[in-house]
Structure formats: structure tokens, C-alpha cells
Short mmCIF file of C-alpha atoms in Angstrom, two decimals:
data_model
loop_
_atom_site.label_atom_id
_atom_site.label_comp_id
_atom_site.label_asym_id
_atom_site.label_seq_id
_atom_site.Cartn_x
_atom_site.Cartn_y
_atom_site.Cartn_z
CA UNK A 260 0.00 0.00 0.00
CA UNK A 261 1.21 3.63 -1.09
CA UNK A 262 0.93 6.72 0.85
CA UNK A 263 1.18 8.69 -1.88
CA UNK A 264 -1.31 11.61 -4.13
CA UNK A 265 -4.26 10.12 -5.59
CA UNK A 266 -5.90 11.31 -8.42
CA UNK A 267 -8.26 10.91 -10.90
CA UNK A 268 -6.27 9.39 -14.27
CA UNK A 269 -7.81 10.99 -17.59
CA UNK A 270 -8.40 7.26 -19.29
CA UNK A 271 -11.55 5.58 -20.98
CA UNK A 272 -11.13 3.42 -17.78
CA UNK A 273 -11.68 6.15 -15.47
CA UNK A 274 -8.84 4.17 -13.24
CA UNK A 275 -7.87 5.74 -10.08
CA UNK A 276 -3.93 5.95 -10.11
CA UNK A 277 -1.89 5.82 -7.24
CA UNK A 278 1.75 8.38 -7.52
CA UNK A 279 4.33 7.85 -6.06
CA UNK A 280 7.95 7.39 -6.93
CA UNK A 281 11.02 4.97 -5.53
CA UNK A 282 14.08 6.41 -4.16
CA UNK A 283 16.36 4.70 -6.63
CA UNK A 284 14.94 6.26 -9.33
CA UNK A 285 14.90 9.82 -7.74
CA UNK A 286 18.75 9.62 -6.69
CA UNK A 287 19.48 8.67 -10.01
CA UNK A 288 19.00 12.01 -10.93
CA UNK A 289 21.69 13.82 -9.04
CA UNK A 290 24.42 10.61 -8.67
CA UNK A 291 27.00 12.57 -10.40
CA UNK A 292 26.98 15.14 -7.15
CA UNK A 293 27.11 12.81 -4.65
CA UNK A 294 30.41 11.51 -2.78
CA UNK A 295 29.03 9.53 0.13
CA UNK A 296 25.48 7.88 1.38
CA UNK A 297 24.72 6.27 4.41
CA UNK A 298 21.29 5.09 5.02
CA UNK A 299 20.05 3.82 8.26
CA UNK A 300 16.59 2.91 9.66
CA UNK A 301 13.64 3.95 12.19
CA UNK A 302 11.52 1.29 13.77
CA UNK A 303 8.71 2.20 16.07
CA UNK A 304 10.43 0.32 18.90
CA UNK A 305 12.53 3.18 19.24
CA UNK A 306 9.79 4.76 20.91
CA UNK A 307 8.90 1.83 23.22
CA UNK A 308 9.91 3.01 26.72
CA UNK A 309 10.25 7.10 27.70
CA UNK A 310 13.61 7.24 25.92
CA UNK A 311 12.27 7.41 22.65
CA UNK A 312 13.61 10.88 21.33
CA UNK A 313 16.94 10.31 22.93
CA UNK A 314 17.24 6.92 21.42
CA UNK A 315 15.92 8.71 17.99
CA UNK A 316 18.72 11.63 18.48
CA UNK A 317 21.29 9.09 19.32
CA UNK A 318 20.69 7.13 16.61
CA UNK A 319 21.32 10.18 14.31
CA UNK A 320 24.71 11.27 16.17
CA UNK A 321 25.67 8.13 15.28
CA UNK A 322 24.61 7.39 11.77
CA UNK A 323 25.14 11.21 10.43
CA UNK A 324 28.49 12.91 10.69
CA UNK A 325 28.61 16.24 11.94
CA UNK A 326 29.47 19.04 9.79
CA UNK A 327 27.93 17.00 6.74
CA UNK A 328 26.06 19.13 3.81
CA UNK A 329 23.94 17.28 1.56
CA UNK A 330 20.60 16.17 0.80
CA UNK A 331 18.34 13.37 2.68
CA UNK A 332 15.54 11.20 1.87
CA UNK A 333 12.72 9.66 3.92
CA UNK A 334 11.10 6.56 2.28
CA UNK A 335 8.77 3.65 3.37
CA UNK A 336 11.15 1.05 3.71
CA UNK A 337 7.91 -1.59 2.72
CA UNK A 338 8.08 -0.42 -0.91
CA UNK A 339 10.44 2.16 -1.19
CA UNK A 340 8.09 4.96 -1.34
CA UNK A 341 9.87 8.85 -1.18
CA UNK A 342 8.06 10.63 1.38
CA UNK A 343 10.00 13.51 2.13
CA UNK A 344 13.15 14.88 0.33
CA UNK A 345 15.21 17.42 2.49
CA UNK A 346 19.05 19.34 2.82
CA UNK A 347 21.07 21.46 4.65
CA UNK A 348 24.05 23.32 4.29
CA UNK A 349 23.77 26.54 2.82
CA UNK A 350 26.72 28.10 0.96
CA UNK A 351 26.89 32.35 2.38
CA UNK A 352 28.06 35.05 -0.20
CA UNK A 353 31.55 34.39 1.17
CA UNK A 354 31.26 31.04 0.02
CA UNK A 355 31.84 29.86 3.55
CA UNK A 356 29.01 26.93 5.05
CA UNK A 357 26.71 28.52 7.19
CA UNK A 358 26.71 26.33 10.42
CA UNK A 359 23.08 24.11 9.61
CA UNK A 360 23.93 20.49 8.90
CA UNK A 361 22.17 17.62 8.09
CA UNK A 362 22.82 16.50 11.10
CA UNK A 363 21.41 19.33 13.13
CA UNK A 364 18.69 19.05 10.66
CA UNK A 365 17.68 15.55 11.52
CA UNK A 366 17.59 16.67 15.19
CA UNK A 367 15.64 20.37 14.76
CA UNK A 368 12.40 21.41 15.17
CA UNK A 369 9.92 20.91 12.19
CA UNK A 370 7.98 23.76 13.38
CA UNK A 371 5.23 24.90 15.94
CA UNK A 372 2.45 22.91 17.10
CA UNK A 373 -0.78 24.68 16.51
CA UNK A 374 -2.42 23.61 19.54
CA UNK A 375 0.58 24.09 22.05
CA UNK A 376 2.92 26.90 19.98
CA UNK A 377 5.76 24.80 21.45
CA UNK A 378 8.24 23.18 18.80
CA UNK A 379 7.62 19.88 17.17
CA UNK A 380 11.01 18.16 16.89
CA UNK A 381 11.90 16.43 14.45
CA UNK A 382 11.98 12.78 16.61
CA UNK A 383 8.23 13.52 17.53
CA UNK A 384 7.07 14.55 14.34
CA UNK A 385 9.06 11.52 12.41
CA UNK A 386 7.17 8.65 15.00
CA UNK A 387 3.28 11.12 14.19
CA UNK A 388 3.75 10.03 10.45
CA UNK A 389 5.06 6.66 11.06
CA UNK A 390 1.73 5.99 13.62
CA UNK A 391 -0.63 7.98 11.11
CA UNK A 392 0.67 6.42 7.88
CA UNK A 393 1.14 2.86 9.19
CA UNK A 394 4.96 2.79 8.37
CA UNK A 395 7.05 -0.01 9.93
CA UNK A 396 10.45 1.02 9.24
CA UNK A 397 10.95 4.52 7.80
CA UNK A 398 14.29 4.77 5.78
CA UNK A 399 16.57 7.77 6.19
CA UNK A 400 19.17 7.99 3.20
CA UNK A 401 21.81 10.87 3.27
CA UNK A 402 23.59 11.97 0.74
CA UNK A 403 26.77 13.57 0.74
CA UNK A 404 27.86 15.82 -1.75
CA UNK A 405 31.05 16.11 -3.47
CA UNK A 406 32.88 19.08 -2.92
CA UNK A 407 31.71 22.09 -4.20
CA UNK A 408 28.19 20.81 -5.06
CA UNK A 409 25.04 23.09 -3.33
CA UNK A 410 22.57 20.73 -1.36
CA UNK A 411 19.80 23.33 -2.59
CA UNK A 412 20.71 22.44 -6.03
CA UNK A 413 20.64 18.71 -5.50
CA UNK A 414 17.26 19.34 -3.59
CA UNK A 415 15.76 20.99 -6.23
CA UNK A 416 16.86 18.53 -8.94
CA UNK A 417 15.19 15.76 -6.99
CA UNK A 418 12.19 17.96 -6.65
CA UNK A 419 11.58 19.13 -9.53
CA UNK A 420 12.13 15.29 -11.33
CA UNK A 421 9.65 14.37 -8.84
CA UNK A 422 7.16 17.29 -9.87
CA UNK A 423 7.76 16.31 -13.61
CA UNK A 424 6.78 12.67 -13.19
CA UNK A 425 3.86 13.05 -11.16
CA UNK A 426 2.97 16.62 -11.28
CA UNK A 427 2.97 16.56 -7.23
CA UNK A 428 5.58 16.61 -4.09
CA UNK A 429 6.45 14.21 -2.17
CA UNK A 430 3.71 13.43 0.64
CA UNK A 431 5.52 14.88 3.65
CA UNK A 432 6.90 18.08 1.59
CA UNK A 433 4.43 20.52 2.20
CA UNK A 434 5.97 23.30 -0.99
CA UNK A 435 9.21 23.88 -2.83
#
């Protein structure tokens, strides 16, 4: 089962078709940047006892070098499905890194709560879409870029391939 858009294919069958779109395929498009992945997994048993967001954060110190720039990718690991396609590192007139990376990224706030006004980190909001979209293991792929390459290019390469095949984002990216 996809997460991803449905809508309403123009056919004589009148078929309802399900878009979505593979990682592989959407990495293809920028391998020629990248230097490095590493890919590692969330289970909701990292969220079992009351050490769930430290175990999350951990995880990331971990997996994800600090001081890396790049671009990452969320997927279903189930079927592969891209649900979210992120970077950080942004290059300043200078052409110095400003300090944001991926990282710091996979460990920041993903904005306010509407209810509360306090920040939703990123460890909370990551195990709300796994519980509200059923996922049993979301993939988290990171991809290093080879110097000199902007993650906001690679981003928007990946983006905009996705946008060309199906004419939407990816679920969990809410505008580019």
C-alpha cells in the first residue's frame, strides 16, 4: 500500500492511479553530485519506553556525521516509497558553510504545534507520520555531496524530477 497523491487518471477506464515514486529512481538524478550515502533505519520500537527521542537523536549522532552538507531522503522502507526529500548546508556570499547540517537538521524542530505553539522536533514529528501512515520502518538515506556541489541544487533537482513525473511533491513536503 502507497501513501502517496491520488488522483483521478484521464483514461476511458476512469482508473484511479496511485503516484508515487522509488528512491532509486529519484537519486538517479543527481548521482553525479554525490560523494558519500549512508542510510540507516527507524523502527517504532525506538519509541517503546520514555527514551524514545533520545534513542531517535542518538541514533542520528551516530549514523550522520557532523558538519555534513547534503541532501536526505525519507522513504517507506515496505516499498520504497519517497516521502519527504530534504538538505542542509547553505553556501553564504563568502562562500563559507553557514553552520546548519544535516545532522542538526535531523535533530531540529519541524515547526510549531498549533495547539501548544511549542516546537515539534523532528523525533516527535518523524514517529506522528510513522503511527498515522502505518509505516514499519521509515528509511533515512543521506547523501553527501562532493565538494563544491550546493545541497539546494541537489534538492531541487530531486524535486523538480519528482514534480515532472507526477505533477505533485512528495507526501511529507508541504511546498518547494
Amino acid at each position: 500500500l502507497f501513501i502517496g497523491q491520488i488522483v483521478q487518471s484521464i483514461n476511458k477506464s476512469n482508473h484511479l492511479i496511485i503516484l508515487y515514486m522509488q528512491r532509486e529512481e529519484l537519486t538517479k538524478t543527481i548521482k553525479t553530485l554525490v560523494k558519500n550515502q549512508i542510510c540507516f533505519e527507524v523502527t517504532p520500537d525506538l519509541w517503546k519506553d520514555l527514551k524514545g527521542k533520545s534513542a531517535y537523536n542518538s541514533l542520528v549522532r551516530q549514523q550522520v556525521p557532523e558538519g555534513l552538507h547534503g541532501v536526505y531522503i525519507w522513504t517507506n522502507k515496505l516499498n520504497d516509497e519517497v516521502l519527504y526529500v530534504g538538505m542542509a548546508g547553505k553556501v553564504k556570499t563568502d562562500g563559507h558553510w553557514g553552520n546548519h547540517c544535516v545532522q542538526q537538521r535531523l535533530l531540529a524542530s519541524r515547526g510549531k504545534d498549533p495547539v501548544t505553539a511549542k516546537d515539534i522536533q523532528t523525533s516527535d514529528y518523524i514517529r506522528q507520520v510513522m503511527d498515522n501512515y502505518k509505516i514499519d520502518a521509515l528509511e533515512i538515506q543521506v547523501l553527501e555531496l562532493k565538494e563544491g556541489q550546493l545541497p539546494s541544487y541537489a534538492e531541487a533537482v530531486m524535486l523538480n524530477y519528482y514534480y515532472q513525473q507526477s505533477r505533485c511533491l512528495p507526501i511529507l513536503n508541504k511546498a518547494f
